CSV table of C-alpha atoms in Angstrom, one decimal:
chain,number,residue,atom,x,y,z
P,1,UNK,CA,21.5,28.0,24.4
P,2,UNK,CA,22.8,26.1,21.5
P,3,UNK,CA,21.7,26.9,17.8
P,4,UNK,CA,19.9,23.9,16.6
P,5,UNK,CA,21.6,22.2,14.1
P,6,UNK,CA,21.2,23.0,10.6
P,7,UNK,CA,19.9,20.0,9.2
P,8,UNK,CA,16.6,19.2,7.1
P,9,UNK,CA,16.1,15.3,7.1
P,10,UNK,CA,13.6,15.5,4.1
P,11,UNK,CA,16.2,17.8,1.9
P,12,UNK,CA,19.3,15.2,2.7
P,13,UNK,CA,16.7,11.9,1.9
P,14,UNK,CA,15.6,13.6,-1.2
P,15,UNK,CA,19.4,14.5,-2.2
P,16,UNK,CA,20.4,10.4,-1.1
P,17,UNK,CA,17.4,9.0,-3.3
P,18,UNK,CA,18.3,11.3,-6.3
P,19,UNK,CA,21.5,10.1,-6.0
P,20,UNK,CA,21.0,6.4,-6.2
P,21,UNK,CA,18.8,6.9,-8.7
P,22,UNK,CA,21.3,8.5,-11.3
P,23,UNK,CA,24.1,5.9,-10.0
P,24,UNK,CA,21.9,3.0,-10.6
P,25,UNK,CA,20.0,4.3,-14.1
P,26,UNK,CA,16.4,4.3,-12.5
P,27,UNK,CA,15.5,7.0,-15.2
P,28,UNK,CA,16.6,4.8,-18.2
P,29,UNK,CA,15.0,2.0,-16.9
P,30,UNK,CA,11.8,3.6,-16.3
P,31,UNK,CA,11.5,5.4,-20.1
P,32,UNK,CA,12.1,1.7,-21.2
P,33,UNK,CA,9.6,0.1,-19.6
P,34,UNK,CA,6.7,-0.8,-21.4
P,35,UNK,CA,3.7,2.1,-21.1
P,36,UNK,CA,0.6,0.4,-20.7
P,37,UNK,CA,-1.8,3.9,-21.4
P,38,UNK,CA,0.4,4.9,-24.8
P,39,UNK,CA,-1.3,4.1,-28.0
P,40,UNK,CA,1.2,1.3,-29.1
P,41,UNK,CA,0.0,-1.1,-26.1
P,42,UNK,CA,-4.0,-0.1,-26.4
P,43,UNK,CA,-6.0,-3.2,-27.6
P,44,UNK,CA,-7.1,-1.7,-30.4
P,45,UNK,CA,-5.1,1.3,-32.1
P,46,UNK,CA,-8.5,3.2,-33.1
P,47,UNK,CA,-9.7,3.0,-29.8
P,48,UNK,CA,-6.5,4.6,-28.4
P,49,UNK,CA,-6.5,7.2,-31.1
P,50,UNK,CA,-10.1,8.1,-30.9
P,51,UNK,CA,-10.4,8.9,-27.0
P,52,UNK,CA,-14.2,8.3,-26.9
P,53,UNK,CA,-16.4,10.0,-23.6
P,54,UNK,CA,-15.8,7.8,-20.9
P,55,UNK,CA,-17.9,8.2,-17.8
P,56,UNK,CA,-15.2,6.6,-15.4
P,57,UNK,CA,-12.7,9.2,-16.5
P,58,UNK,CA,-15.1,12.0,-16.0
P,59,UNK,CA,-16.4,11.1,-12.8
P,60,UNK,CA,-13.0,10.2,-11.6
P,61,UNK,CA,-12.5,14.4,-12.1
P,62,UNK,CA,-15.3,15.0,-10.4
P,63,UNK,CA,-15.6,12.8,-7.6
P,64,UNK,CA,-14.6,14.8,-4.5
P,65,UNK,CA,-17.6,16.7,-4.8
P,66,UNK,CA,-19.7,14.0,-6.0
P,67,UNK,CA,-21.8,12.8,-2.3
P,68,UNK,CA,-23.6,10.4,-3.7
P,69,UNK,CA,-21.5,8.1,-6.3
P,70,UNK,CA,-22.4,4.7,-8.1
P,71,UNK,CA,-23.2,1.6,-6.5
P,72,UNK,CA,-20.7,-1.2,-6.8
P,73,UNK,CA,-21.6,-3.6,-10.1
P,74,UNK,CA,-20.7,-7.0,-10.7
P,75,UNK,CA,-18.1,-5.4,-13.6
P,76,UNK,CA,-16.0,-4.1,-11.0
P,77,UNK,CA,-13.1,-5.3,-8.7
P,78,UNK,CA,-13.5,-4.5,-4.9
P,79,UNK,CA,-10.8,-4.9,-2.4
P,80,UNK,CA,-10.9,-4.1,1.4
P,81,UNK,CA,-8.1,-4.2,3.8
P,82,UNK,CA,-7.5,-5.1,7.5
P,83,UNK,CA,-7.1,-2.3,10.1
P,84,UNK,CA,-6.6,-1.5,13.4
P,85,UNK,CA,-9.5,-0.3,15.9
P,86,UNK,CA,-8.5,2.1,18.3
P,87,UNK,CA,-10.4,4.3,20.9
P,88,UNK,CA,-10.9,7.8,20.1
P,89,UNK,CA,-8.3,9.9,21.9
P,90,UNK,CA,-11.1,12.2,22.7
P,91,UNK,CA,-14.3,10.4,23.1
P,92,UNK,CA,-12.9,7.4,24.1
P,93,UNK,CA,-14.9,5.6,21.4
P,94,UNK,CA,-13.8,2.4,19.1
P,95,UNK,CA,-13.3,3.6,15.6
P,96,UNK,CA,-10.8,2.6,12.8
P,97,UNK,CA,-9.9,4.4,9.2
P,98,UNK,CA,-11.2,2.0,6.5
P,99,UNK,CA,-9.4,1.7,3.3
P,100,UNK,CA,-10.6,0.1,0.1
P,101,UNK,CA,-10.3,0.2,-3.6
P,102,UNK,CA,-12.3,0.0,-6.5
P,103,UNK,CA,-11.6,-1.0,-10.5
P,104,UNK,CA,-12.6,-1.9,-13.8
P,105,UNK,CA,-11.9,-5.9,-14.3
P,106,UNK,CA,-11.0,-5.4,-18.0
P,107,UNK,CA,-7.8,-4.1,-18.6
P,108,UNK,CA,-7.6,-2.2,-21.7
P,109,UNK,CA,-3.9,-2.7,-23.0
P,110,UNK,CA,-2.8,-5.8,-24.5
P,111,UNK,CA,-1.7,-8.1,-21.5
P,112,UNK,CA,0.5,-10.3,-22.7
P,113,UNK,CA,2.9,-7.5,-24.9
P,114,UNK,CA,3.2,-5.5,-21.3
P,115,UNK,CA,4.0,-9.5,-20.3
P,116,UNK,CA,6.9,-9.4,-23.0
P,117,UNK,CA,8.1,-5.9,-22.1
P,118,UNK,CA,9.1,-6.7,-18.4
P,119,UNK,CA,10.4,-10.0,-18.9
P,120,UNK,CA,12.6,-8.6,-22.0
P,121,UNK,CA,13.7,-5.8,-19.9
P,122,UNK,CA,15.3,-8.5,-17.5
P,123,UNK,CA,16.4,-10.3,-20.0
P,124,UNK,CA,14.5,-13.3,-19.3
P,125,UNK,CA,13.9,-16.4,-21.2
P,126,UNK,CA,10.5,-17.2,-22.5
P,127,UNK,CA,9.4,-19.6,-20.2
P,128,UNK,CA,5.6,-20.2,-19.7
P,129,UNK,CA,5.6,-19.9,-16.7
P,130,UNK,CA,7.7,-17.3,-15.2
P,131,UNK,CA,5.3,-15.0,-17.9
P,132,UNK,CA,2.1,-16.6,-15.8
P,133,UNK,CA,3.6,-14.8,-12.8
P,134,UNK,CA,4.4,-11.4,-14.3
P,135,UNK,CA,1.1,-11.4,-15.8
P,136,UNK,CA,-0.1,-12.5,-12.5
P,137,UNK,CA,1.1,-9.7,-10.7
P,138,UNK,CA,1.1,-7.2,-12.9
P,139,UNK,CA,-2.5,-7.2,-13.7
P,140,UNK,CA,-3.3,-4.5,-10.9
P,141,UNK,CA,-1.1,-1.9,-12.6
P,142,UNK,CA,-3.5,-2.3,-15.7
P,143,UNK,CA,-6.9,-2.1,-14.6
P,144,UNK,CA,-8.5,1.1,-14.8
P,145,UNK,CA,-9.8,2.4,-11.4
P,146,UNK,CA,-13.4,3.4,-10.8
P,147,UNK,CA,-14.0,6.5,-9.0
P,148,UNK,CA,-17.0,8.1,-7.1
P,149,UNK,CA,-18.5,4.2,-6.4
P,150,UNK,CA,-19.8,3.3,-3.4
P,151,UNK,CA,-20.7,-0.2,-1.5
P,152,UNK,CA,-21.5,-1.7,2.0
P,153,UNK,CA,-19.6,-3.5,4.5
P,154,UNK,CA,-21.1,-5.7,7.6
P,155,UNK,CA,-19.0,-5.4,10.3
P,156,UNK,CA,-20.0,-6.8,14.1
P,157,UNK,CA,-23.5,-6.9,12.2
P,158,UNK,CA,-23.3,-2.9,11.7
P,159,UNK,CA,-23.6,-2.2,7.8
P,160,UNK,CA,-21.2,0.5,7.2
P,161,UNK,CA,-21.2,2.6,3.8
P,162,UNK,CA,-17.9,3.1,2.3
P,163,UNK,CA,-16.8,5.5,-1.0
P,164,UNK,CA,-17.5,7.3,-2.4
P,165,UNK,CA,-13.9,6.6,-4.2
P,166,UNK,CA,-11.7,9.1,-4.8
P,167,UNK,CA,-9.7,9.7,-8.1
P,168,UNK,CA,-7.2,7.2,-7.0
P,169,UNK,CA,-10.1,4.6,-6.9
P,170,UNK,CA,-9.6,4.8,-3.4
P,171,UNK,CA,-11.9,5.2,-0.6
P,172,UNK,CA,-10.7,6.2,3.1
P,173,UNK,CA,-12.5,7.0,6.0
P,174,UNK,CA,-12.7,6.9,9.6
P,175,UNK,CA,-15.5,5.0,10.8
P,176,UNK,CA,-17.4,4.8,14.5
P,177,UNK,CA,-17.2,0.8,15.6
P,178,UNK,CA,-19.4,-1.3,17.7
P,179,UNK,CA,-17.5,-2.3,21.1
P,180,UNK,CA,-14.9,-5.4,21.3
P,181,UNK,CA,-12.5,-6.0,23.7
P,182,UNK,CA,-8.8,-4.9,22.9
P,183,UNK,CA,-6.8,-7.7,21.5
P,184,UNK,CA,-9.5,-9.5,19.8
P,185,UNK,CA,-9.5,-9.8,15.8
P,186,UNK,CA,-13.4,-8.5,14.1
P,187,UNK,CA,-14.3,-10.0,10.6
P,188,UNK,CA,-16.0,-7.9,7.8
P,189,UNK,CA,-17.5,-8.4,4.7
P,190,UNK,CA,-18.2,-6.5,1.5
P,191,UNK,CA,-21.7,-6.5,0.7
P,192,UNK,CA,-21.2,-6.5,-3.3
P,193,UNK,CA,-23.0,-7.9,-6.0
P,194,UNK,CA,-22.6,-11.7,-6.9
P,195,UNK,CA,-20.0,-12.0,-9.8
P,196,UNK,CA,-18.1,-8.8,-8.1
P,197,UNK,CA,-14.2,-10.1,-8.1
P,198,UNK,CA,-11.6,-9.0,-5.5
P,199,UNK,CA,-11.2,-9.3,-2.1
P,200,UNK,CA,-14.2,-9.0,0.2
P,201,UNK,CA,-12.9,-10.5,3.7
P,202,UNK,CA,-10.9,-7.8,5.9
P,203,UNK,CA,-10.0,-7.7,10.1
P,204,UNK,CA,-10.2,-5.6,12.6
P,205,UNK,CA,-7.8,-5.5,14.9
P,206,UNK,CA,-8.7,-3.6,17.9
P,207,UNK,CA,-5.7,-2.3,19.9
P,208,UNK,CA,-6.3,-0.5,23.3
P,209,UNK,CA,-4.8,2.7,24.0
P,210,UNK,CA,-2.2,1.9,26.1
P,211,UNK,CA,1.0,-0.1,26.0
P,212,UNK,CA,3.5,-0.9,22.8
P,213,UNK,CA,2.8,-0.4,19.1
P,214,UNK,CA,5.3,-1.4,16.3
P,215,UNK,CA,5.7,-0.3,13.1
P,216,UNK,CA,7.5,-2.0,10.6
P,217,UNK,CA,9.4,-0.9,7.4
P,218,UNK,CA,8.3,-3.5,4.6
P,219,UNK,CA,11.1,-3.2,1.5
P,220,UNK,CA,14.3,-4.4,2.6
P,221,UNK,CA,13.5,-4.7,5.7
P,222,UNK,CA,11.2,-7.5,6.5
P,223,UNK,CA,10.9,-8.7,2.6
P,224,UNK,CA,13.5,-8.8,0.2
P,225,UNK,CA,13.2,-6.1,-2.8
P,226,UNK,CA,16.4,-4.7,-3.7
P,227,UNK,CA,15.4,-1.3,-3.4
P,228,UNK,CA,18.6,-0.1,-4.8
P,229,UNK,CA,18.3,-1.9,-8.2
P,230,UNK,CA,15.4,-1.4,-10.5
P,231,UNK,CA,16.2,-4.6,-12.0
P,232,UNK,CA,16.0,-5.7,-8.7
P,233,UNK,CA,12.5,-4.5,-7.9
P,234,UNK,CA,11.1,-5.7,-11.5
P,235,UNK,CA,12.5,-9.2,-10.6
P,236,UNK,CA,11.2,-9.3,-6.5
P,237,UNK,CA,7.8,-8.0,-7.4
P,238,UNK,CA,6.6,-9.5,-10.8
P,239,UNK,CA,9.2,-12.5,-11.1
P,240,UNK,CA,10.3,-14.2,-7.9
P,241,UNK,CA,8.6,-15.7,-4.9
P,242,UNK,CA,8.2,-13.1,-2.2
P,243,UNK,CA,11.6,-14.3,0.2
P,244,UNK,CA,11.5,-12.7,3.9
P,245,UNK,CA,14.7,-11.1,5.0
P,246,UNK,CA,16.8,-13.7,7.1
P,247,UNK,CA,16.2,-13.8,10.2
P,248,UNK,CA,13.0,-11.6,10.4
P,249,UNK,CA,10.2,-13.7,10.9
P,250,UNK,CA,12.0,-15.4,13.7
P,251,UNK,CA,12.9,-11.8,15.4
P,252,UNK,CA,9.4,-10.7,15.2
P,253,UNK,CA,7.8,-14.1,16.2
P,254,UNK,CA,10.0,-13.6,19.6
P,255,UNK,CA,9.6,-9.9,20.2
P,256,UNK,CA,5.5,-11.3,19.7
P,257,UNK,CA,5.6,-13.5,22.3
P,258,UNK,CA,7.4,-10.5,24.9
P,259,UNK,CA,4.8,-8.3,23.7
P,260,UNK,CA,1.0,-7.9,25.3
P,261,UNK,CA,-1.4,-9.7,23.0
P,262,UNK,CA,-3.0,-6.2,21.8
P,263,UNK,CA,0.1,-4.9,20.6
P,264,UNK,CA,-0.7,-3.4,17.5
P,265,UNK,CA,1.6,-4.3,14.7
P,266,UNK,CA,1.8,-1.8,11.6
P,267,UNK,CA,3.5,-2.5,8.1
P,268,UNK,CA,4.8,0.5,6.0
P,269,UNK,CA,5.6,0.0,3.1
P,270,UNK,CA,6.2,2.9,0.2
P,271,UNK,CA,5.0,0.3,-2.5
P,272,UNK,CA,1.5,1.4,-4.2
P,273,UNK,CA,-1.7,-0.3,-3.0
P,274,UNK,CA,-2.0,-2.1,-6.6
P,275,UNK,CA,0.6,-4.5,-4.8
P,276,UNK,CA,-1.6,-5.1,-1.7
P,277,UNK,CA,-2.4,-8.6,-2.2
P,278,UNK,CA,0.5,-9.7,-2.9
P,279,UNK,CA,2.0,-7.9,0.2
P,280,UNK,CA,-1.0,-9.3,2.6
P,281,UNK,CA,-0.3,-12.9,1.5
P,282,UNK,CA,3.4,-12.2,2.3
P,283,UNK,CA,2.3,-10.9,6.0
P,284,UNK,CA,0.4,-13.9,6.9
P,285,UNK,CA,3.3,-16.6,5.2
P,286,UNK,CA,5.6,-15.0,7.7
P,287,UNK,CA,4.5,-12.4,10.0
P,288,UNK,CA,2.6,-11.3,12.4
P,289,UNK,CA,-1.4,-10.1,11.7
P,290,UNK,CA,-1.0,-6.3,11.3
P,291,UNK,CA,-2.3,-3.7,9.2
P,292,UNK,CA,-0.5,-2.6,6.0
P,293,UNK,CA,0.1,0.6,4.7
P,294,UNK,CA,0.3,1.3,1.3
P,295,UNK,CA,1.0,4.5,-0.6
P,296,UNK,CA,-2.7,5.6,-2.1
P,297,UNK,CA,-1.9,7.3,-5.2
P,298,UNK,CA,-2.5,5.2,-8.6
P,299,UNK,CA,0.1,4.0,-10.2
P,300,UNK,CA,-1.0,2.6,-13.5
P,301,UNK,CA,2.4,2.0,-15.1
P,302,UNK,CA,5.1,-0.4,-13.9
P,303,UNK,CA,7.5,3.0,-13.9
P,304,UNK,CA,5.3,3.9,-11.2
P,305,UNK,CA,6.4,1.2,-9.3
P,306,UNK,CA,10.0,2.4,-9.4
P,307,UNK,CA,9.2,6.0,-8.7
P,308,UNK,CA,7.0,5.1,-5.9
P,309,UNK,CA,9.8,2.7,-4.1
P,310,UNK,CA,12.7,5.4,-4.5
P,311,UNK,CA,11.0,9.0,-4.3
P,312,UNK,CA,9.5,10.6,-2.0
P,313,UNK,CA,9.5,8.1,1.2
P,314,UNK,CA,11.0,9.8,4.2
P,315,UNK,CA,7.5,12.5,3.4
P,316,UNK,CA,5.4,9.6,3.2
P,317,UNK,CA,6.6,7.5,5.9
P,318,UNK,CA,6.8,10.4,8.7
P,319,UNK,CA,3.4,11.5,7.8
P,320,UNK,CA,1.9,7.9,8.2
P,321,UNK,CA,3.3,7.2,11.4
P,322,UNK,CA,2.1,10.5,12.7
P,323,UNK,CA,-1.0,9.7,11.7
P,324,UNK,CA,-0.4,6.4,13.4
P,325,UNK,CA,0.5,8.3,16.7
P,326,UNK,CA,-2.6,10.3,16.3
P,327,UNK,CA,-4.6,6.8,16.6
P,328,UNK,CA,-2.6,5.8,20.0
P,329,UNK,CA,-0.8,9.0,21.7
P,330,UNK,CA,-0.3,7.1,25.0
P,331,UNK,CA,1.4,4.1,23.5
P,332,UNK,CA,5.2,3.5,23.3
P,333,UNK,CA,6.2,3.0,19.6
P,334,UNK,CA,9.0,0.7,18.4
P,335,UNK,CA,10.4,1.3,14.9
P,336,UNK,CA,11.8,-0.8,12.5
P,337,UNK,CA,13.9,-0.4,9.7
P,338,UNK,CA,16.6,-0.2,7.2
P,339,UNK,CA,18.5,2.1,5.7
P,340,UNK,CA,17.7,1.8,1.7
P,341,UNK,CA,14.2,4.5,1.7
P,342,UNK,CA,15.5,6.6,4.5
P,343,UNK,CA,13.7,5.0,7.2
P,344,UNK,CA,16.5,6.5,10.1
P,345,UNK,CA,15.4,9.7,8.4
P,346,UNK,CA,11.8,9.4,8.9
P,347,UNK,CA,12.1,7.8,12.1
P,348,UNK,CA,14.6,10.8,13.6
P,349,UNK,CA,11.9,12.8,12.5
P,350,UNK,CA,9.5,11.1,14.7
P,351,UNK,CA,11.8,10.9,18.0
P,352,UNK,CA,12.1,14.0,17.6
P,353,UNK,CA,8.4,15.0,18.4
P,354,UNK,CA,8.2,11.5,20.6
P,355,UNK,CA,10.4,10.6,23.5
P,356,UNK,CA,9.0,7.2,23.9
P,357,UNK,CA,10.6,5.9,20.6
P,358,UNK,CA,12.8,2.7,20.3
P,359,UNK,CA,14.3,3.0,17.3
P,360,UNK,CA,15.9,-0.7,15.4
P,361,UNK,CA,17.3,0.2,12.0
């Protein structure tokens, strides 16, 4: 029998991304990006200088083991996000993992200097209302997230209690569903207090358990980012109108129509989840309904951004799509990709475990 080949897909995307990193100056960039936490951008220099008890940061230590938490309050931001139903390999029950975040709606840095900061990094001229956009955008990099709160949902007229959130502001959890036939779309609804912002519609998709599933790369792949460049990410994200990758939306509109109608659609995307709406308003300008999935740690600096986008991704992809298999075992999976976050990587990985794989990259 022949040795298997010496050959660690993780190790050689790690070595590639460290690579284009150093070639492209992602480091510099990063260091001189505007810090929104360091004491130069905090409203008030005292208050950055006098680091006063605050209960959010404490319970956000703490949270894990809190089982209770706080109830949502009309000072905080709540956003929920679509997913996909599928039966329960095991029990053969409808269930789906919910995910949704929780922050403070009063950013604590000075706004408009973390405004002037990106658009002077690329070298932008001050016009009024490229600067809306940024601030626009950048906004959910600012905000303080709120951990260990809690809040309702109504889903199929079933209330269903979500959080509490974790230190990421995050709450995830897998949640038993009234019935619905496969290939219809469910509506839910936070139950919040009125004056709470964010964004309190969501669907459910529910995908039956046999048949084809897709998942789909996001970041050079279906939407333009320039992955390569971190001038080119600052500019795609905070500065220019969210452009599809020729040719896409017309490929995925066909391969729709040659598709069952519950085929599942998945989006993967190594972005943070503080860029979730602007990636879900993306999805329904050009793509089919599908669930996105978003990296869930918090990224509360724009040099986050960079980091998340160009380290780490073949882990974090591989592990979401076997978590996606995990959901529906007995369906074929066709994955879509390109080579700029080491999607073959992550998708070898897979086909390797999985026969029934049609790789496009």
């Amino acid at each position: 029998m022949a040795d298997k080949l010496d050959f660690d897909p993780s190790a050689f995307a790690a070595d590639m991304q460290l690579r284009t990193r150093k070639t492209r100056n992602f480091d510099k960039i990063e260091h001189d990006l505007p810090d929104p936490k360091s004491a130069a951008f905090q409203k008030t220099q005292a208050a950055a200088l006098s680091a006063p008890v605050n209960v959010s940061a404490w319970l956000s230590r703490f949270a894990q083991w809190n089982p209770f938490g706080k109830a949502v309050d009309a000072g905080d931001i709540v956003w929920l996000m679509d997913n996909t139903a599928y039966r329960n390999p095991e029990t053969d029950q409808w269930e789906a993992e919910f995910v949704a975040a929780v922050f403070e709606n009063e950013p604590k840095c000075r706004v408009a200097d973390i405004v002037s900061g990106i658009a002077s990094t690329l070298g932008l001229a001050d016009d009024a209302a490229e600067r809306d956009v940024i601030e626009k955008r950048i906004i959910p990099f600012l905000w303080d997230i709120q951990a260990a709160r809690v809040f309702w949902i109504e889903h199929k007229k079933k209330e269903i209690k979500l959080g509490p959130t974790s230190i990421n502001g995050i709450t995830t959890s897998v949640e038993p569903l009234h019935h619905a036939h496969k290939g219809s779309v469910v509506d839910a609804t936070a139950l919040v207090p009125q004056g709470t912002q964010g964004l309190h519609d969501m669907q459910t998709y529910y995908a039956g358990p046999e048949g084809w599933a897709i998942i789909s790369d996001v970041d050079d792949t279906i939407k333009v980012t320039l992955t390569s460049d971190p001038l080119g990410i600052l500019k795609t994200t905070f500065v220019d109108e969210p452009t599809p990758v020729p040719g896409m939306p017309e490929l995925y509109s066909e391969l729709q129509t040659l598709l069952p109608r519950d085929t599942p659609w998945f989006y993967l995307s190594a972005s943070p989840y503080n860029l979730y709406p602007l990636l879900r308003e993306f999805r329904d300008r050009y793509f089919p309904q599908g669930t996105l999935i978003l990296r869930d740690s918090s990224w509360r600096t724009v040099a986050g951004l960079l980091s998340a986008l160009t380290m780490g991704t073949e882990e974090y992809k591989a592990d979401r799509m076997k978590k996606i298999h995990s959901w529906l075992p007995k369906r074929k999976l066709i994955l879509i990709g390109d080579s700029t976050q080491s999607d073959p990587e992550a998708y070898g990985e897979m086909q390797v475990a999985r026969t029934d794989i049609v790789p496009l990259d």
